């Protein structure tokens, strides 16, 4: 795909637009020089437009009405002329009914199991597969065979074999498959890649990339929640950090040739449980709270009631402390983090060699008080450092620095779109691709996304074998 056309489509910016505020629509195809800008000057840039602006709305069947499925379906609420949700499948009655009500889905298109939805003749243009990770493969394969275009949540599937099978199925039926590598669509990362591609930093030599999970997020998702077991769901390097491997591969723009990884489950193990800890943090059977509840940072009361974090997981009409407490009595979210029989790594590191000797290092860690990825990019002429909210470009020769900063959360159009606006910008481009039947309108096609998945599978192979592993596509 022509890079300039891709950036125009996302409403993103060339180096000139990123650093001096030039309107993207007025740009030439030639890369512009980096001006000498005073140190720490903040540069304003034009936001991408969210609306797909289609002549006819693309109709969509949503498989999985949880957090991710609901996020993508919200696009239809904001831009009904571009997208219409006409079907939903979810075993959870509350979630299914909630989505059906929001989108006025007829009763005959409301299903419990995804197999029920896919047993009917094709009745929509596209399918969104937002089922649990280990339930992506079957609905994706069936939807493609029925003639649907597909937007599939990452990771595409829990095994390399299944990922490659979905790629083969997409080619067999000539269907469009987009993968929810939403960071590719976030304005921050698009602008970051544009600076790299312009040659402003010279040759890219090395990337250092860090994903801080946050202590509460780790306990919520990968100890108590939906992804506690690597073999039954997906290894955390894919379940959580599939985005990160993909972003590094995308920015470098060259294939990864080898990877070596280390990591383990350090803290959340039965032998690390404080003496006298109870089965649940609060309201245990027989009465009483855990004697360590008031000082434990992973206390379910601390996370869900006091801090009111991750409440989307509770399928209750009102998120009151009383109703949340009732949920903590009966769900895994109320269990002691040292009693959850989990095995996902809580810290993970990997080093990678890409074509032409480019290297990258990646670190993922549960034990941080903040989220938001941190990235450093080293080139022969310059250096970039960013935190998903802003990045600073340092020019070696001029000794000047320029700052890209865009607080998308303050723009009304981006409200409700996570990953820095990337969630809904992904949906926008998927709808455009389906409407035009042109996969080139996407960045995260199944073809380009499978490689970063293979990087994750090979990282796990390296971690378990304690050997450096070659990557072959």
GROMACS .gro file of C-alpha atoms in nm, residues 10 97 139 146 151 168 186 190 257 294 298 301 305 362 378-379 385 402 406 431 450:
model
   21
   10UNK     CA    1  -0.625   0.769   0.871
   97UNK     CA    2  -2.996  -0.847   2.567
  139UNK     CA    3  -1.643  -1.901   1.428
  146UNK     CA    4  -2.034  -1.852   0.461
  151UNK     CA    5  -1.295  -0.847   1.199
  168UNK     CA    6  -0.541  -1.998   0.431
  186UNK     CA    7  -0.398   0.514   1.708
  190UNK     CA    8   0.073   0.647   1.316
  257UNK     CA    9   1.461  -1.338   1.207
  294UNK     CA   10  -0.630  -0.395   5.456
  298UNK     CA   11  -0.431  -0.711   4.528
  301UNK     CA   12  -1.220  -0.491   4.781
  305UNK     CA   13  -1.501  -0.137   4.555
  362UNK     CA   14   1.071  -0.600   2.487
  378UNK     CA   15   1.744   0.471   1.826
  379UNK     CA   16   1.854   0.579   1.479
  385UNK     CA   17   1.113   0.857   2.319
  402UNK     CA   18   1.042   1.847   1.877
  406UNK     CA   19  -0.218   1.491   2.114
  431UNK     CA   20  -1.603  -0.072   0.720
  450UNK     CA   21   0.013  -1.339   1.131
   0.00000   0.00000   0.00000
